[in-house]
Each structure stands twice: as structure tokens, then as C-alpha cells.
PDB file of C-alpha atoms in Angstrom:
ATOM      1  CA  MET L 886       0.000   0.000   0.000  1.00 75.00           C
ATOM      2  CA  ARG L 887       1.371   3.405  -0.943  1.00 89.00           C
ATOM      3  CA  SER L 888       1.341   6.050   1.765  1.00 91.00           C
ATOM      4  CA  ARG L 889      -1.197   8.750   0.889  1.00 96.00           C
ATOM      5  CA  ARG L 890      -1.457  10.853   4.045  1.00 96.00           C
ATOM      6  CA  SER L 891      -1.049  14.096   2.111  1.00 98.00           C
ATOM      7  CA  VAL L 892      -2.088  14.351  -1.543  1.00 98.00           C
ATOM      8  CA  LEU L 893      -1.003  17.591  -3.212  1.00 98.00           C
ATOM      9  CA  ALA L 894      -2.960  19.022  -6.144  1.00 97.00           C
ATOM     10  CA  VAL L 895      -0.793  20.845  -8.707  1.00 98.00           C
ATOM     11  CA  PRO L 896      -2.126  22.611 -11.837  1.00 98.00           C
ATOM     12  CA  GLY L 897      -0.507  21.126 -14.927  1.00 97.00           C
ATOM     13  CA  SER L 898      -0.623  24.527 -16.604  1.00 97.00           C
ATOM     14  CA  ASN L 899       1.751  26.140 -14.087  1.00 97.00           C
ATOM     15  CA  PRO L 900       5.425  25.106 -14.528  1.00 96.00           C
ATOM     16  CA  ARG L 901       6.456  27.056 -11.415  1.00 96.00           C
ATOM     17  CA  PHE L 902       4.017  25.107  -9.235  1.00 97.00           C
ATOM     18  CA  LEU L 903       5.111  21.839 -10.855  1.00 97.00           C
ATOM     19  CA  GLU L 904       8.692  22.586  -9.857  1.00 97.00           C
ATOM     20  CA  LYS L 905       7.795  23.759  -6.348  1.00 97.00           C
ATOM     21  CA  ALA L 906       5.763  20.607  -5.657  1.00 97.00           C
ATOM     22  CA  GLN L 907       8.878  18.440  -5.926  1.00 97.00           C
ATOM     23  CA  SER L 908      10.331  19.965  -2.752  1.00 97.00           C
ATOM     24  CA  LEU L 909       7.263  19.636  -0.532  1.00 97.00           C
ATOM     25  CA  ASP L 910       6.981  16.893   2.108  1.00 96.00           C
ATOM     26  CA  VAL L 911       3.886  15.187   0.713  1.00 97.00           C
ATOM     27  CA  ASP L 912       3.216  11.508   0.082  1.00 97.00           C
ATOM     28  CA  GLU L 913       1.489  11.942  -3.270  1.00 98.00           C
ATOM     29  CA  VAL L 914       1.434  14.625  -5.938  1.00 98.00           C
ATOM     30  CA  PHE L 915      -1.203  14.656  -8.646  1.00 97.00           C
ATOM     31  CA  LEU L 916      -0.510  16.795 -11.664  1.00 98.00           C
ATOM     32  CA  ASP L 917      -3.873  18.116 -12.714  1.00 98.00           C
ATOM     33  CA  LEU L 918      -5.271  18.410 -16.221  1.00 98.00           C
ATOM     34  CA  GLU L 919      -8.876  18.902 -15.122  1.00 97.00           C
ATOM     35  CA  ASP L 920     -10.553  21.637 -13.067  1.00 94.00           C
ATOM     36  CA  SER L 921      -7.445  23.725 -12.344  1.00 95.00           C
ATOM     37  CA  VAL L 922      -6.615  24.026 -16.077  1.00 97.00           C
ATOM     38  CA  ALA L 923      -8.543  26.319 -18.419  1.00 97.00           C
ATOM     39  CA  PRO L 924      -9.937  24.708 -21.604  1.00 97.00           C
ATOM     40  CA  LEU L 925      -7.553  26.561 -23.914  1.00 97.00           C
ATOM     41  CA  ALA L 926      -4.556  25.569 -21.752  1.00 97.00           C
ATOM     42  CA  LYS L 927      -5.203  21.837 -21.596  1.00 97.00           C
ATOM     43  CA  ALA L 928      -3.089  20.827 -24.593  1.00 97.00           C
ATOM     44  CA  GLN L 929      -0.081  22.758 -23.295  1.00 97.00           C
ATOM     45  CA  ALA L 930      -0.643  21.386 -19.790  1.00 98.00           C
ATOM     46  CA  ARG L 931      -0.218  17.829 -21.098  1.00 98.00           C
ATOM     47  CA  GLY L 932       3.226  18.735 -22.370  1.00 98.00           C
ATOM     48  CA  ASN L 933       4.096  20.435 -19.079  1.00 98.00           C
ATOM     49  CA  VAL L 934       3.075  17.341 -17.139  1.00 98.00           C
ATOM     50  CA  VAL L 935       5.081  14.944 -19.325  1.00 98.00           C
ATOM     51  CA  LYS L 936       8.141  17.187 -19.029  1.00 98.00           C
ATOM     52  CA  ALA L 937       7.769  17.462 -15.252  1.00 98.00           C
ATOM     53  CA  LEU L 938       7.446  13.693 -14.842  1.00 98.00           C
ATOM     54  CA  LEU L 939      10.468  12.972 -17.032  1.00 98.00           C
ATOM     55  CA  GLU L 940      12.780  15.693 -15.734  1.00 97.00           C
ATOM     56  CA  GLY L 941      11.582  16.305 -12.172  1.00 97.00           C
ATOM     57  CA  ASP L 942      12.815  14.702  -8.968  1.00 97.00           C
ATOM     58  CA  TRP L 943       9.773  13.061  -7.376  1.00 98.00           C
ATOM     59  CA  THR L 944      11.746  10.853  -4.985  1.00 96.00           C
ATOM     60  CA  GLY L 945       9.576   9.470  -2.210  1.00 94.00           C
ATOM     61  CA  LYS L 946       6.321  10.622  -3.784  1.00 97.00           C
ATOM     62  CA  THR L 947       3.542   8.730  -5.538  1.00 97.00           C
ATOM     63  CA  ARG L 948       3.218  10.315  -9.014  1.00 98.00           C
ATOM     64  CA  VAL L 949      -0.326  10.702 -10.307  1.00 98.00           C
ATOM     65  CA  VAL L 950      -1.945  12.591 -13.179  1.00 98.00           C
ATOM     66  CA  ARG L 951      -5.605  13.592 -13.006  1.00 98.00           C
ATOM     67  CA  VAL L 952      -7.091  13.506 -16.502  1.00 98.00           C
ATOM     68  CA  ASN L 953     -10.361  15.121 -17.515  1.00 98.00           C
ATOM     69  CA  ALA L 954     -13.735  13.493 -16.881  1.00 98.00           C
ATOM     70  CA  LEU L 955     -14.840  10.906 -19.404  1.00 97.00           C
ATOM     71  CA  GLU L 956     -17.801  13.032 -20.479  1.00 95.00           C
ATOM     72  CA  THR L 957     -15.404  15.627 -21.968  1.00 97.00           C
ATOM     73  CA  GLN L 958     -13.574  15.680 -25.298  1.00 97.00           C
ATOM     74  CA  TRP L 959     -10.122  15.793 -23.673  1.00 98.00           C
ATOM     75  CA  THR L 960      -9.879  12.523 -21.756  1.00 98.00           C
ATOM     76  CA  TYR L 961      -8.559  10.112 -24.362  1.00 98.00           C
ATOM     77  CA  ARG L 962      -5.842  12.517 -25.492  1.00 98.00           C
ATOM     78  CA  ASP L 963      -4.883  13.143 -21.841  1.00 98.00           C
ATOM     79  CA  VAL L 964      -4.353   9.440 -21.223  1.00 98.00           C
ATOM     80  CA  ILE L 965      -2.579   8.687 -24.500  1.00 98.00           C
ATOM     81  CA  GLU L 966      -0.195  11.649 -24.476  1.00 98.00           C
ATOM     82  CA  VAL L 967       0.732  11.417 -20.793  1.00 98.00           C
ATOM     83  CA  VAL L 968       1.107   7.639 -20.575  1.00 98.00           C
ATOM     84  CA  GLU L 969       2.917   7.262 -23.906  1.00 98.00           C
ATOM     85  CA  GLY L 970       5.140  10.222 -23.028  1.00 98.00           C
ATOM     86  CA  ALA L 971       5.959   9.432 -19.407  1.00 98.00           C
ATOM     87  CA  GLY L 972       4.311   6.135 -18.477  1.00 97.00           C
ATOM     88  CA  GLU L 973       7.439   4.673 -16.934  1.00 97.00           C
ATOM     89  CA  ARG L 974       7.571   7.633 -14.521  1.00 97.00           C
ATOM     90  CA  LEU L 975       3.884   7.473 -13.620  1.00 98.00           C
ATOM     91  CA  ASP L 976       2.319   5.526 -10.745  1.00 98.00           C
ATOM     92  CA  CYS L 977      -1.407   6.158 -11.213  1.00 98.00           C
ATOM     93  CA  VAL L 978      -3.998   7.915 -13.334  1.00 98.00           C
ATOM     94  CA  MET L 979      -6.831   9.647 -11.494  1.00 98.00           C
ATOM     95  CA  LEU L 980     -10.219   9.643 -13.233  1.00 98.00           C
ATOM     96  CA  PRO L 981     -12.582  12.337 -11.921  1.00 98.00           C
ATOM     97  CA  LYS L 982     -16.368  12.362 -11.740  1.00 98.00           C
ATOM     98  CA  VAL L 983     -16.665   8.580 -11.987  1.00 98.00           C
ATOM     99  CA  GLN L 984     -20.344   7.629 -12.134  1.00 98.00           C
ATOM    100  CA  ASP L 985     -20.311   3.895 -12.871  1.00 97.00           C
ATOM    101  CA  ALA L 986     -17.949   0.953 -13.227  1.00 98.00           C
ATOM    102  CA  THR L 987     -17.791   1.110 -17.030  1.00 98.00           C
ATOM    103  CA  GLU L 988     -15.731   4.309 -16.855  1.00 98.00           C
ATOM    104  CA  VAL L 989     -12.995   2.622 -14.834  1.00 98.00           C
ATOM    105  CA  VAL L 990     -13.108  -0.379 -17.178  1.00 98.00           C
ATOM    106  CA  TRP L 991     -12.625   1.995 -20.130  1.00 98.00           C
ATOM    107  CA  LEU L 992      -9.532   3.535 -18.527  1.00 98.00           C
ATOM    108  CA  ASP L 993      -8.147   0.115 -17.594  1.00 98.00           C
ATOM    109  CA  THR L 994      -8.562  -1.069 -21.193  1.00 98.00           C
ATOM    110  CA  LEU L 995      -6.906   2.010 -22.668  1.00 98.00           C
ATOM    111  CA  LEU L 996      -3.984   1.770 -20.241  1.00 98.00           C
ATOM    112  CA  THR L 997      -3.471  -1.879 -21.183  1.00 98.00           C
ATOM    113  CA  GLN L 998      -3.427  -1.030 -24.889  1.00 98.00           C
ATOM    114  CA  ILE L 999      -0.881   1.743 -24.365  1.00 98.00           C
ATOM    115  CA  GLU L1000       1.328  -0.426 -22.155  1.00 98.00           C
ATOM    116  CA  LYS L1001       1.379  -3.210 -24.735  1.00 98.00           C
ATOM    117  CA  THR L1002       2.102  -0.777 -27.563  1.00 98.00           C
ATOM    118  CA  MET L1003       4.906   0.986 -25.690  1.00 98.00           C
ATOM    119  CA  GLY L1004       6.445  -2.141 -24.177  1.00 97.00           C
ATOM    120  CA  PHE L1005       5.631  -1.093 -20.598  1.00 98.00           C
ATOM    121  CA  GLU L1006       4.850  -3.579 -17.848  1.00 97.00           C
ATOM    122  CA  VAL L1007       1.162  -4.375 -18.262  1.00 98.00           C
ATOM    123  CA  GLY L1008      -0.942  -3.528 -15.225  1.00 97.00           C
ATOM    124  CA  ARG L1009       1.691  -1.548 -13.316  1.00 98.00           C
ATOM    125  CA  ILE L1010      -0.030   1.837 -13.611  1.00 98.00           C
ATOM    126  CA  GLY L1011      -2.802   2.128 -11.040  1.00 98.00           C
ATOM    127  CA  ILE L1012      -6.111   3.979 -11.096  1.00 98.00           C
ATOM    128  CA  GLU L1013      -7.654   6.396  -8.607  1.00 98.00           C
ATOM    129  CA  ALA L1014     -11.417   6.915  -8.954  1.00 98.00           C
ATOM    130  CA  GLN L1015     -12.883  10.197  -7.787  1.00 98.00           C
ATOM    131  CA  ILE L1016     -16.517  10.105  -6.608  1.00 98.00           C
ATOM    132  CA  GLU L1017     -18.150  13.493  -7.083  1.00 97.00           C
ATOM    133  CA  ASN L1018     -21.906  13.104  -7.452  1.00 97.00           C
ATOM    134  CA  ALA L1019     -24.932  11.159  -6.246  1.00 96.00           C
ATOM    135  CA  ARG L1020     -24.826   8.633  -9.082  1.00 98.00           C
ATOM    136  CA  GLY L1021     -21.202   7.818  -8.352  1.00 98.00           C
ATOM    137  CA  LEU L1022     -21.941   7.274  -4.666  1.00 98.00           C
ATOM    138  CA  VAL L1023     -24.931   5.039  -5.380  1.00 98.00           C
ATOM    139  CA  ASN L1024     -22.754   2.941  -7.729  1.00 98.00           C
ATOM    140  CA  VAL L1025     -19.622   3.022  -5.564  1.00 98.00           C
ATOM    141  CA  ASP L1026     -19.603  -0.704  -4.701  1.00 98.00           C
ATOM    142  CA  ALA L1027     -19.479  -1.668  -8.376  1.00 98.00           C
ATOM    143  CA  ILE L1028     -16.914   1.057  -9.073  1.00 98.00           C
ATOM    144  CA  ALA L1029     -14.666  -0.174  -6.248  1.00 98.00           C
ATOM    145  CA  GLY L1030     -14.668  -3.692  -7.671  1.00 98.00           C
ATOM    146  CA  SER L1031     -14.324  -2.759 -11.340  1.00 98.00           C
ATOM    147  CA  SER L1032     -10.558  -3.137 -11.910  1.00 98.00           C
ATOM    148  CA  ARG L1033      -7.490  -4.753 -10.390  1.00 97.00           C
ATOM    149  CA  ARG L1034      -5.658  -1.530 -11.160  1.00 98.00           C
ATOM    150  CA  LEU L1035      -7.861   0.446  -8.801  1.00 98.00           C
ATOM    151  CA  GLU L1036      -5.943   1.572  -5.715  1.00 98.00           C
ATOM    152  CA  THR L1037      -7.945   4.420  -4.262  1.00 98.00           C
ATOM    153  CA  LEU L1038     -11.360   6.014  -3.970  1.00 98.00           C
ATOM    154  CA  VAL L1039     -11.282   9.798  -3.639  1.00 98.00           C
ATOM    155  CA  PHE L1040     -14.076  12.027  -2.340  1.00 98.00           C
ATOM    156  CA  GLY L1041     -14.688  15.164  -4.431  1.00 96.00           C
ATOM    157  CA  PRO L1042     -16.685  17.345  -2.027  1.00 94.00           C
ATOM    158  CA  ALA L1043     -17.278  20.513  -4.056  1.00 92.00           C
ATOM    159  CA  ASP L1044     -18.886  18.863  -7.070  1.00 94.00           C
ATOM    160  CA  PHE L1045     -20.696  16.422  -4.796  1.00 95.00           C
ATOM    161  CA  MET L1046     -22.219  19.212  -2.701  1.00 93.00           C
ATOM    162  CA  ALA L1047     -23.429  20.899  -5.875  1.00 92.00           C
ATOM    163  CA  SER L1048     -24.848  17.632  -7.251  1.00 94.00           C
ATOM    164  CA  ILE L1049     -27.108  17.115  -4.225  1.00 94.00           C
ATOM    165  CA  ASN L1050     -28.011  20.831  -3.834  1.00 93.00           C
ATOM    166  CA  MET L1051     -26.370  21.142  -0.422  1.00 90.00           C
ATOM    167  CA  ARG L1052     -27.021  24.652   0.873  1.00 85.00           C
ATOM    168  CA  THR L1053     -23.526  25.925   1.569  1.00 81.00           C
ATOM    169  CA  LEU L1054     -20.713  27.602  -0.345  1.00 78.00           C
ATOM    170  CA  VAL L1055     -17.933  26.547   2.043  1.00 80.00           C
ATOM    171  CA  VAL L1056     -16.517  23.171   1.029  1.00 84.00           C
ATOM    172  CA  GLY L1057     -16.229  20.769   3.938  1.00 78.00           C
ATOM    173  CA  GLU L1058     -18.112  22.883   6.467  1.00 82.00           C
ATOM    174  CA  GLN L1059     -21.539  22.003   7.813  1.00 85.00           C
ATOM    175  CA  PRO L1060     -24.415  23.592   5.873  1.00 88.00           C
ATOM    176  CA  PRO L1061     -26.230  26.421   7.700  1.00 86.00           C
ATOM    177  CA  GLY L1062     -29.311  25.166   9.508  1.00 84.00           C
ATOM    178  CA  TYR L1063     -28.094  21.578   9.809  1.00 85.00           C
ATOM    179  CA  PRO L1064     -28.766  20.229  13.320  1.00 82.00           C
ATOM    180  CA  GLU L1065     -26.005  19.019  15.585  1.00 80.00           C
ATOM    181  CA  GLY L1066     -24.067  16.260  13.824  1.00 85.00           C
ATOM    182  CA  ASP L1067     -22.164  15.803  10.566  1.00 91.00           C
ATOM    183  CA  ALA L1068     -23.882  16.256   7.215  1.00 92.00           C
ATOM    184  CA  TYR L1069     -21.024  14.392   5.476  1.00 93.00           C
ATOM    185  CA  HIS L1070     -20.945  11.329   7.718  1.00 95.00           C
ATOM    186  CA  TYR L1071     -23.010   9.048   5.488  1.00 96.00           C
ATOM    187  CA  ILE L1072     -21.056  10.027   2.370  1.00 97.00           C
ATOM    188  CA  LEU L1073     -17.677   9.455   4.009  1.00 97.00           C
ATOM    189  CA  MET L1074     -18.726   6.143   5.542  1.00 98.00           C
ATOM    190  CA  ARG L1075     -20.282   4.931   2.287  1.00 98.00           C
ATOM    191  CA  LEU L1076     -17.007   5.516   0.440  1.00 98.00           C
ATOM    192  CA  LEU L1077     -15.025   3.952   3.275  1.00 98.00           C
ATOM    193  CA  MET L1078     -17.092   0.753   3.284  1.00 98.00           C
ATOM    194  CA  ALA L1079     -16.827   0.320  -0.491  1.00 98.00           C
ATOM    195  CA  ALA L1080     -13.079   0.914  -0.398  1.00 98.00           C
ATOM    196  CA  ARG L1081     -12.376  -1.498   2.435  1.00 97.00           C
ATOM    197  CA  MET L1082     -14.610  -4.179   0.914  1.00 98.00           C
ATOM    198  CA  HIS L1083     -12.158  -4.256  -2.004  1.00 98.00           C
ATOM    199  CA  ASP L1084      -8.951  -3.534  -0.033  1.00 96.00           C
ATOM    200  CA  LEU L1085      -8.622  -0.036  -1.462  1.00 98.00           C
ATOM    201  CA  GLN L1086      -7.407   3.147   0.146  1.00 97.00           C
ATOM    202  CA  VAL L1087      -9.797   6.071   0.547  1.00 98.00           C
ATOM    203  CA  ILE L1088      -8.862   9.759   0.469  1.00 98.00           C
ATOM    204  CA  ASP L1089     -10.799  12.818   1.607  1.00 98.00           C
ATOM    205  CA  GLY L1090     -10.973  15.782  -0.755  1.00 96.00           C
ATOM    206  CA  PRO L1091      -9.761  19.359  -0.363  1.00 96.00           C
ATOM    207  CA  TYR L1092     -10.485  22.112   2.141  1.00 94.00           C
ATOM    208  CA  LEU L1093     -10.614  25.287   0.085  1.00 92.00           C
ATOM    209  CA  GLN L1094     -10.002  27.852   2.846  1.00 92.00           C
ATOM    210  CA  ILE L1095      -6.241  27.490   2.448  1.00 92.00           C
ATOM    211  CA  LYS L1096      -5.273  30.054   5.095  1.00 91.00           C
ATOM    212  CA  ASP L1097      -7.482  28.449   7.747  1.00 94.00           C
ATOM    213  CA  VAL L1098      -5.162  25.718   8.992  1.00 95.00           C
ATOM    214  CA  GLU L1099      -7.255  25.227  12.115  1.00 95.00           C
ATOM    215  CA  GLY L1100     -10.361  24.583  10.011  1.00 93.00           C
ATOM    216  CA  PHE L1101      -8.402  22.237   7.736  1.00 95.00           C
ATOM    217  CA  THR L1102      -7.106  20.300  10.739  1.00 96.00           C
ATOM    218  CA  LYS L1103     -10.597  19.924  12.206  1.00 94.00           C
ATOM    219  CA  VAL L1104     -12.005  18.519   8.964  1.00 94.00           C
ATOM    220  CA  ALA L1105      -8.966  16.271   8.443  1.00 97.00           C
ATOM    221  CA  ARG L1106      -9.347  14.811  11.928  1.00 96.00           C
ATOM    222  CA  ARG L1107     -12.946  13.898  11.133  1.00 95.00           C
ATOM    223  CA  ALA L1108     -11.835  11.807   8.152  1.00 96.00           C
ATOM    224  CA  ALA L1109      -8.853  10.321  10.004  1.00 96.00           C
ATOM    225  CA  ALA L1110     -11.066   9.279  12.928  1.00 95.00           C
ATOM    226  CA  LEU L1111     -13.263   7.274  10.546  1.00 95.00           C
ATOM    227  CA  GLY L1112     -10.239   5.462   9.097  1.00 94.00           C
ATOM    228  CA  TYR L1113      -9.415   7.472   5.975  1.00 97.00           C
ATOM    229  CA  ASP L1114      -5.875   7.135   4.676  1.00 96.00           C
ATOM    230  CA  GLY L1115      -5.276  10.775   3.816  1.00 97.00           C
ATOM    231  CA  LYS L1116      -6.561  14.062   2.458  1.00 98.00           C
ATOM    232  CA  TRP L1117      -5.863  16.478  -0.369  1.00 98.00           C
ATOM    233  CA  VAL L1118      -3.775  19.559   0.301  1.00 98.00           C
ATOM    234  CA  LEU L1119      -3.947  22.650  -1.888  1.00 96.00           C
ATOM    235  CA  HIS L1120      -1.236  24.785  -0.296  1.00 95.00           C
ATOM    236  CA  PRO L1121       2.084  24.230   1.518  1.00 95.00           C
ATOM    237  CA  SER L1122       0.500  25.635   4.702  1.00 96.00           C
ATOM    238  CA  GLN L1123      -1.732  22.540   4.930  1.00 97.00           C
ATOM    239  CA  VAL L1124       0.984  19.899   4.486  1.00 97.00           C
ATOM    240  CA  GLU L1125       2.410  19.661   8.008  1.00 96.00           C
ATOM    241  CA  ALA L1126      -1.020  19.475   9.632  1.00 97.00           C
ATOM    242  CA  CYS L1127      -2.160  16.832   7.148  1.00 98.00           C
ATOM    243  CA  ASN L1128       0.845  14.564   7.691  1.00 96.00           C
ATOM    244  CA  GLU L1129       0.450  14.858  11.450  1.00 95.00           C
ATOM    245  CA  VAL L1130      -3.277  14.105  11.485  1.00 96.00           C
ATOM    246  CA  PHE L1131      -2.959  10.998   9.311  1.00 96.00           C
ATOM    247  CA  SER L1132       0.062   9.599  11.165  1.00 92.00           C
ATOM    248  CA  PRO L1133      -0.250   7.683  14.456  1.00 88.00           C
ATOM    249  CA  SER L1134       1.239   9.230  17.563  1.00 86.00           C
ATOM    250  CA  GLN L1135       4.584   7.895  18.731  1.00 90.00           C
ATOM    251  CA  GLU L1136       2.847   6.293  21.720  1.00 90.00           C
ATOM    252  CA  ASP L1137       0.267   4.522  19.563  1.00 89.00           C
ATOM    253  CA  TYR L1138       2.909   3.383  17.092  1.00 88.00           C
ATOM    254  CA  ASP L1139       5.114   1.930  19.832  1.00 90.00           C
ATOM    255  CA  HIS L1140       2.113   0.193  21.377  1.00 89.00           C
ATOM    256  CA  ALA L1141       1.090  -1.335  18.053  1.00 90.00           C
ATOM    257  CA  GLU L1142       4.591  -2.711  17.443  1.00 89.00           C
ATOM    258  CA  LEU L1143       4.658  -4.135  20.970  1.00 88.00           C
ATOM    259  CA  ILE L1144       1.365  -5.926  20.372  1.00 89.00           C
ATOM    260  CA  LEU L1145       2.665  -7.454  17.139  1.00 90.00           C
ATOM    261  CA  GLU L1146       5.940  -8.551  18.695  1.00 87.00           C
ATOM    262  CA  ALA L1147       4.307  -9.935  21.837  1.00 85.00           C
ATOM    263  CA  TYR L1148       1.596 -11.765  19.930  1.00 84.00           C
ATOM    264  CA  GLU L1149       4.160 -13.331  17.616  1.00 85.00           C
ATOM    265  CA  HIS L1150       6.183 -14.530  20.608  1.00 82.00           C
ATOM    266  CA  TYR L1151       3.275 -15.966  22.565  1.00 80.00           C
ATOM    267  CA  THR L1152       1.590 -17.704  19.626  1.00 82.00           C
ATOM    268  CA  THR L1153       4.775 -19.268  18.224  1.00 83.00           C
ATOM    269  CA  VAL L1154       7.046 -19.829  21.236  1.00 79.00           C
ATOM    270  CA  GLU L1155       4.424 -20.499  23.910  1.00 72.00           C
ATOM    271  CA  GLN L1156       1.651 -21.475  21.484  1.00 72.00           C
ATOM    272  CA  ARG L1157      -1.084 -19.492  23.205  1.00 72.00           C
ATOM    273  CA  GLY L1158      -3.824 -17.607  21.339  1.00 67.00           C
ATOM    274  CA  ALA L1159      -4.971 -15.049  23.914  1.00 71.00           C
ATOM    275  CA  VAL L1160      -2.402 -13.539  26.289  1.00 77.00           C
ATOM    276  CA  MET L1161      -1.730 -10.530  28.460  1.00 78.00           C
ATOM    277  CA  LEU L1162       0.502  -7.610  27.532  1.00 81.00           C
ATOM    278  CA  GLY L1163       0.788  -5.792  30.829  1.00 80.00           C
ATOM    279  CA  ASP L1164      -2.810  -5.213  31.894  1.00 81.00           C
ATOM    280  CA  GLU L1165      -4.185  -5.658  28.377  1.00 86.00           C
ATOM    281  CA  MET L1166      -5.481  -8.878  26.851  1.00 85.00           C
ATOM    282  CA  ILE L1167      -4.369  -9.315  23.230  1.00 85.00           C
ATOM    283  CA  ASP L1168      -5.566 -11.816  20.647  1.00 84.00           C
ATOM    284  CA  GLU L1169      -5.908 -12.163  16.864  1.00 86.00           C
ATOM    285  CA  ALA L1170      -8.256  -9.185  16.665  1.00 89.00           C
ATOM    286  CA  SER L1171      -5.696  -7.093  18.547  1.00 86.00           C
ATOM    287  CA  ARG L1172      -3.036  -8.155  16.046  1.00 88.00           C
ATOM    288  CA  LYS L1173      -5.167  -7.037  13.089  1.00 90.00           C
ATOM    289  CA  MET L1174      -5.792  -3.621  14.663  1.00 89.00           C
ATOM    290  CA  ALA L1175      -2.120  -3.228  15.513  1.00 90.00           C
ATOM    291  CA  LEU L1176      -1.108  -4.077  11.941  1.00 90.00           C
ATOM    292  CA  VAL L1177      -3.033  -1.048  10.661  1.00 87.00           C
ATOM    293  CA  VAL L1178      -1.436   1.395  13.111  1.00 88.00           C
ATOM    294  CA  ALA L1179       2.041  -0.076  12.691  1.00 88.00           C
ATOM    295  CA  ALA L1180       1.831   0.129   8.900  1.00 86.00           C
ATOM    296  CA  LYS L1181       0.801   3.777   9.061  1.00 86.00           C
ATOM    297  CA  GLY L1182       3.620   4.527  11.493  1.00 87.00           C
ATOM    298  CA  ARG L1183       6.234   2.846   9.318  1.00 87.00           C
ATOM    299  CA  ALA L1184       4.958   4.683   6.249  1.00 81.00           C
ATOM    300  CA  ALA L1185       5.248   7.945   8.192  1.00 80.00           C
ATOM    301  CA  GLY L1186       8.887   7.159   8.996  1.00 84.00           C
ATOM    302  CA  LEU L1187       8.437   6.626  12.737  1.00 85.00           C
ATOM    303  CA  SER L1188      11.035   4.628  14.672  1.00 88.00           C
ATOM    304  CA  ARG L1189      10.371   2.466  17.710  1.00 89.00           C
ATOM    305  CA  THR L1190      11.306   3.719  21.140  1.00 89.00           C
ATOM    306  CA  THR L1191      10.310   0.542  23.030  1.00 85.00           C
ATOM    307  CA  SER L1192      10.916  -3.201  22.686  1.00 81.00           C
ATOM    308  CA  PHE L1193       9.128  -6.321  23.898  1.00 80.00           C
ATOM    309  CA  ARG L1194      10.523  -8.455  26.716  1.00 77.00           C
ATOM    310  CA  SER L1195       8.808 -11.718  27.596  1.00 70.00           C
TER     311      SER L1195
END
């Protein structure tokens, strides 16, 4: 599983931003050909993106390109030009506004044809599917199971809010008049269940008030508490908060590693299935929970500060 705590959006039409993105401490960068690029700039943006992938230093980052939605006239050229031009330097293609499984199947098929034509490893390039309207959410189970290439489901809040006529202009904030609770809870959980059913990651979308780091952190914590793997960032000011929110604390990471080490010892050396770690009983369910936290901690670069002693 790739680490996707922080997912940076970068307009493909802006070479300066493409260069700056390489130095930021984010897990994933997606070079955008869709909403952040004006219609007349899309052809040039493809060339910018190919050049940035080939010549840039993206060490340590997952490299993704978001193409245009399948309902537009640009999508097929986006995929062909970017993948033929820089496919060996590309990890995933993000398809926005996915409404049913056939759209992901289309992208999978086109990627396979390009890989075979260019002599690339077939199936290596992954797919991220962005869910941005009611139809996509209703069909999300089928979408999540539509391709072996699929790695991630992504929530697109702005378009989604518009598609259901939500009465607010502030992306991610609760709509005025909504009673105590979370108007986004069902949407986030629906995406999470579909993703986990198919062993996919799931990413929360952007928070548009880029100078409000406190507001960003609050919304990010909501998604992290549910089990989301990460969130989009639109500005360098959001990166540190995002990485922190979607990483386990040092205490939790150490505890998870202790559980794994202790459980391994007791089940193999002493051949017991349920044991005590201090005052805590641990069993197979504990091991599964600890695996999740430990994996996130390792991906975040944490190092252990404790060790198990029988």
C-alpha cells in the first residue's frame, strides 16, 4: 500500500508550481489536467506534465496525473499523451467524476493497450477513482470492484455538494441550519465501506479555505477518525497538519509494534492464542488492529522507542 497521508494538487498549466511541488513533504502529488486548467490551456498542460514527470525529482512521492472526466472531449488525449510520453515515470492515473464501473473499465482497457504498444509492464499503472456526485456514490460498490488496477477512492466534495443541492458555499463545512451532527458522515462512511470491501485506500478531498489551517485540521481529523488514509492539500500551509493528522502518535505506534511482537512470541514460542501484555489482553483481533497502526507509522517514517521483553 502506498502512503497517501497528504495528496497535493498541482495545476498542470503552471510550470512554477510543478517545480515547487517536488520539494514539498507530501506523500502523493497529482498533476492536474482537469478543473485547475482552463480549456484553452489543456493541450499545453499535457506537455508540461510529461516534461515534469520525465525531468523532475519526485523521490519518495507517488506520481499521479488527473485527466479530464470521461464526459469531456479531452480525456482520451490526456491518457494517451501522458502515458505514452511518461508512463514509466507514472504511478497512477486519477479519473474524476466517476459515475459507474464502465468508466474505470474503459480507462483500464486504454492503459493496457498503451502499455502493450509501448512495451511497458502491463498492469503496473494504477487507477484512482474520484466520486463526485450522487450517481457515483450510489454505484460506488461496483466502481470499487471494477478493476485490479484500482488503488484508491477519492471524495470530491465541491462537485458532490453541488450535485445534491447542499445549501452551503464553504466546502467541507456544515451547511447552515443543519442540526447538531455531521452532514457528510453518510457520504464518508459509504465511500469507506466500499473501499475497504475491495482492499482499497480512501482519500478525503480538499479544504478550500487554504489560510485556515485550524479549520483544515478539524475537517482532516474527522476523516482520520473514521479510518481514511489521507486528504488532499492545496497549499504548503496545509501539508504539516495533514501529515500529522494521518500519522499515528509515537505512543500509539510503539504500542502497536509491541502488540505485534508480543503476539508473535506468545503464539509461536508459547503457542497461546490469547495472552496478556501488561494489563491488556491481546488476541488475533488485537493483532489485526495493531497491523493497521504499525503500517501507518512505518509509512510515516516513525522509529520504535520501546521493545518487547517476555
